[in-house]
Coordinates of C-alpha atoms in Angstrom, one line a residue:
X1 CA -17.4 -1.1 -9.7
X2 CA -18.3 1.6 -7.0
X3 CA -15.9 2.2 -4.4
X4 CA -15.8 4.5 -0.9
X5 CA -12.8 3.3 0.7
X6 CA -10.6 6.7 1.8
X7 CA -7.6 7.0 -0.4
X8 CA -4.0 8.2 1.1
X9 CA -0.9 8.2 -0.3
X10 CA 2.6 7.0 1.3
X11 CA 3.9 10.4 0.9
X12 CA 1.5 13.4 2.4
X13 CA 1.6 15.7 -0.9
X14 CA 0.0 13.2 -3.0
X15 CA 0.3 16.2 -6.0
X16 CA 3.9 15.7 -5.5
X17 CA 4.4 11.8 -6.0
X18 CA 5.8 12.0 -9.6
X19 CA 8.2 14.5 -8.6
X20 CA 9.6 12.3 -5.1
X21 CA 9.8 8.8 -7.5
X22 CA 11.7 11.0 -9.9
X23 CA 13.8 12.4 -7.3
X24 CA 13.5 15.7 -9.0
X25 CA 12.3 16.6 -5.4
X26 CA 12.9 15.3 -1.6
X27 CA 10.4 13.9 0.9
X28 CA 12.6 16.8 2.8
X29 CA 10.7 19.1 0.7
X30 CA 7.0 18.0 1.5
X31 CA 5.5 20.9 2.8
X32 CA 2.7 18.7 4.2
X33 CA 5.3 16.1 5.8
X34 CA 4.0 16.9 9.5
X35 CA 1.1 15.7 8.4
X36 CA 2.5 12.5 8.6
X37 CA 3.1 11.8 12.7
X38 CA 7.1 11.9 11.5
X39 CA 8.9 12.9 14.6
X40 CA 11.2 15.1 12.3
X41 CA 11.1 15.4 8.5
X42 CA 14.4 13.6 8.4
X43 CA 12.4 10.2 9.8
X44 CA 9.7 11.0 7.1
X45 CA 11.8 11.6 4.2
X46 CA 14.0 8.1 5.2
X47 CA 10.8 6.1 5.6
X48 CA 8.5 7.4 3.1
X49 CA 9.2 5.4 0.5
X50 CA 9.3 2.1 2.3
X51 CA 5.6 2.7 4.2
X52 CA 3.3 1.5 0.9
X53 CA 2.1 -0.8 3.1
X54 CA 1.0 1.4 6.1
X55 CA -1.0 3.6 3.6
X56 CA -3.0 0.5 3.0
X57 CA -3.3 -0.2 6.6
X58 CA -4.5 3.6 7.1
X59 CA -7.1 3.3 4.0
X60 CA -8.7 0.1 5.3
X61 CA -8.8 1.4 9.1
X62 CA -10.5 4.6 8.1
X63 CA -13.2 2.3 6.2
X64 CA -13.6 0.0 8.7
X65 CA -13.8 2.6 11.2
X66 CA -14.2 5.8 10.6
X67 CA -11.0 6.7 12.2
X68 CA -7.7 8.1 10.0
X69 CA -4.6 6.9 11.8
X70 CA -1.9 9.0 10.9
X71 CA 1.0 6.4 9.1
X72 CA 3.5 7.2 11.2
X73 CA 1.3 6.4 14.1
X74 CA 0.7 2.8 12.3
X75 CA 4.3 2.2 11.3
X76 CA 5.8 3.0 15.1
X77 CA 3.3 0.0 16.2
X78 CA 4.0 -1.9 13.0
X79 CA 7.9 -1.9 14.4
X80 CA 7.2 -2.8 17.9
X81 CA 5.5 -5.6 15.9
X82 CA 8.3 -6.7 14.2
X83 CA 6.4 -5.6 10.7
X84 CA 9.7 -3.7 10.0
X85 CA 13.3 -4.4 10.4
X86 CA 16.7 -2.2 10.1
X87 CA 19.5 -3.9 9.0
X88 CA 22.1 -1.0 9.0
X89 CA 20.6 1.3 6.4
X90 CA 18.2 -1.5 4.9
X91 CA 14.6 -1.4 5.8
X92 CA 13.1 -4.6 5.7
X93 CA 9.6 -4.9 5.7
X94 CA 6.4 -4.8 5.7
X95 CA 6.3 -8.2 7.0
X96 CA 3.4 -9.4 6.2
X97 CA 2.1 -12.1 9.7
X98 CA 3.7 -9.7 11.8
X99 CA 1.1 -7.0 10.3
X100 CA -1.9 -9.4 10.3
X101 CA -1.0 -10.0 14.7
X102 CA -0.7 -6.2 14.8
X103 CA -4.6 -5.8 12.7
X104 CA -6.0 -8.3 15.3
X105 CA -4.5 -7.4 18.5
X106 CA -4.4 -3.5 17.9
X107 CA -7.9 -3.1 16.0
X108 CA -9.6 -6.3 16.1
X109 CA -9.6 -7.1 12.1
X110 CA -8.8 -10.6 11.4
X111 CA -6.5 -11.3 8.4
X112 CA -4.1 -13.7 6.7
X113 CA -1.4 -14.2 5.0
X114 CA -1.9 -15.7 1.4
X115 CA 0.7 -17.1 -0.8
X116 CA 0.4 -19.1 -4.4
X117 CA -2.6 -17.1 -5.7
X118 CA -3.2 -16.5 -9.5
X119 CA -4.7 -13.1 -10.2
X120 CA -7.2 -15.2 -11.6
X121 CA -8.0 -16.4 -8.1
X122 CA -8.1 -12.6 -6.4
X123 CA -12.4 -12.5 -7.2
X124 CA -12.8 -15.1 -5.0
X125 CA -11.2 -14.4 -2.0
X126 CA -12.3 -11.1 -1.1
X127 CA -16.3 -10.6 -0.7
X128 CA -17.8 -7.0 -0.8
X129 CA -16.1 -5.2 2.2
X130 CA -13.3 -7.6 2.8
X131 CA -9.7 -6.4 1.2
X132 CA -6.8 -8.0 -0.8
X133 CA -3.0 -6.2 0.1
X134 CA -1.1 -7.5 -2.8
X135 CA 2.1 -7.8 -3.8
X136 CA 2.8 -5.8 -6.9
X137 CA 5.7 -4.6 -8.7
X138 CA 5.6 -0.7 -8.5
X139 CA 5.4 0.0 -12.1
X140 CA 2.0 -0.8 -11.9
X141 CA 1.6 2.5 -12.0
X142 CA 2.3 2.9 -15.8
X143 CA 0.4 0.0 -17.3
X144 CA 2.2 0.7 -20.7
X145 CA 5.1 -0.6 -19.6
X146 CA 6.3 -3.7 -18.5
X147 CA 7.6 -4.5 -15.3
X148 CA 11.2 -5.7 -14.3
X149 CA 10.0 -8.2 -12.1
X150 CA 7.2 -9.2 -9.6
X151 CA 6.8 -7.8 -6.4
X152 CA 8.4 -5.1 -3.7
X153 CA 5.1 -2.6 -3.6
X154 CA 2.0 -3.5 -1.9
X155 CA -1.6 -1.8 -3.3
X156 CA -4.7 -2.1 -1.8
X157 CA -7.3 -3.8 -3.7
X158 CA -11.0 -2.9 -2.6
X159 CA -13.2 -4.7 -5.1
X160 CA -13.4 -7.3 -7.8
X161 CA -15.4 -9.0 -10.4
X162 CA -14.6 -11.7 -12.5
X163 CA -12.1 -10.2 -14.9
X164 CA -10.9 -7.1 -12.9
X165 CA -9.4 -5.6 -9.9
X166 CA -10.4 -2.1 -8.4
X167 CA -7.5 -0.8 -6.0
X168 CA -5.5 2.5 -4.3
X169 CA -2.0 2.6 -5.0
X170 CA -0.2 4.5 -2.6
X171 CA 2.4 5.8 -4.8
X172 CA 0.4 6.3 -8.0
X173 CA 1.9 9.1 -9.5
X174 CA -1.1 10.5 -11.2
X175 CA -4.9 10.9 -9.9
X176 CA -5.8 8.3 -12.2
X177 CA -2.6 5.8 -11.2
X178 CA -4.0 6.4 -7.5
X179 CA -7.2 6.0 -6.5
X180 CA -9.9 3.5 -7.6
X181 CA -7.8 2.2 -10.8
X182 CA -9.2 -0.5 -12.4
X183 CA -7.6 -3.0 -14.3
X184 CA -8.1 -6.2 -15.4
X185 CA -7.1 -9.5 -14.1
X186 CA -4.5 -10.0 -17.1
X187 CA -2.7 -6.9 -17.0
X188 CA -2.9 -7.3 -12.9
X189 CA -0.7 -10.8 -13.2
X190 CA 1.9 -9.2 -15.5
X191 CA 2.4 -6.9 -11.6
X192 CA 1.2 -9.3 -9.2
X193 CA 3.6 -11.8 -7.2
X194 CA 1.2 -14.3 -5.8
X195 CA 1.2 -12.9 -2.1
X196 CA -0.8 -10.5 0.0
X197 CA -3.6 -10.0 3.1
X198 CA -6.6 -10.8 3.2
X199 CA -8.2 -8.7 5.2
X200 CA -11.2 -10.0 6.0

């Protein structure tokens, strides 16, 4: 499986992921944070862990066009999409039609909303070039282990054959848990919740 899609991580110091999930370090300590389009670091550290799926907008954008949006930039449009919410201190979101209207009317990419799919099923719905945003649980990270639940982390998935799934994760906390992981379609299911874009 051969791959050339960008790779970016949620949080700018993608060295530094293992030690934000472990909160053995803040996002207030990211000495790359700026890097970000964060109006303050305060807004960055608040939101970084919440933007998963604005890293896979920004990876699939810079494919598609050549063009690296800072994530910042895509989440402020993401909100005036309605692709976020705030509920008091609870950030909803992302929200996944309100992100396919922003893909089409802001960059022309046509996508939808999938629900009810089988791992299983992933190989046929995305063709070489097209892309799959599923909904994973984080742990996916550590494939050793098994996950809590289903769901509440989106990865981008940039290829697949028959009996595996090639894919960034935005908060892998490793080089190897990040970019271009393979895995196969059995070990993907034990993560994946049945729901995603397809970007097409």
């Amino acid at each position: 499986m051969i791959n050339a899609v960008p790779y970016y991580s949620q949080w700018e110091s993608r060295q530094r992921v293992i030690d934000f999930i472990s909160n053995t370090q803040s996002a207030l300590d990211d000495p790359l944070w700026a890097g970000s389009g964060a109006a303050c670091v305060e807004d960055y550290a608040t939101w970084a862990r919440h933007i998963c799926g604005m890293a896979c907008l920004k990876m699939l954008l810079a494919c598609r066009t050549g063009r690296v949006h800072p994530t910042f930039q895509l989440l402020e449009l993401a909100k005036q999409y309605g692709a976020y919410v705030l509920e008091g201190d609870d950030i909803k979101g992302m929200i996944y039609a309100a992100a396919t209207e922003m893909l089409k009317h802001e960059f022309g990419v046509e996508s939808q909303v999938v629900t009810d799919l089988q791992a299983h099923d992933i190989p046929s719905v995305i063709s070489p070039g097209q892309f799959f945003i599923a909904s994973v649980h984080p742990t996916i990270r550590w494939p050793d282990r098994e996950p809590p639940k289903k769901g509440g982390h989106l990865v981008l998935v940039t290829a697949a054959t028959a009996d595996r799934v090639m894919f960034h994760n935005s908060s892998g906390d490793t080089p190897a848990s990040q970019e271009n992981v393979v895995m196969g379609l059995r070990d993907f299911g034990r993560y994946f919740a049945g729901r995603g874009i397809w970007v097409r």
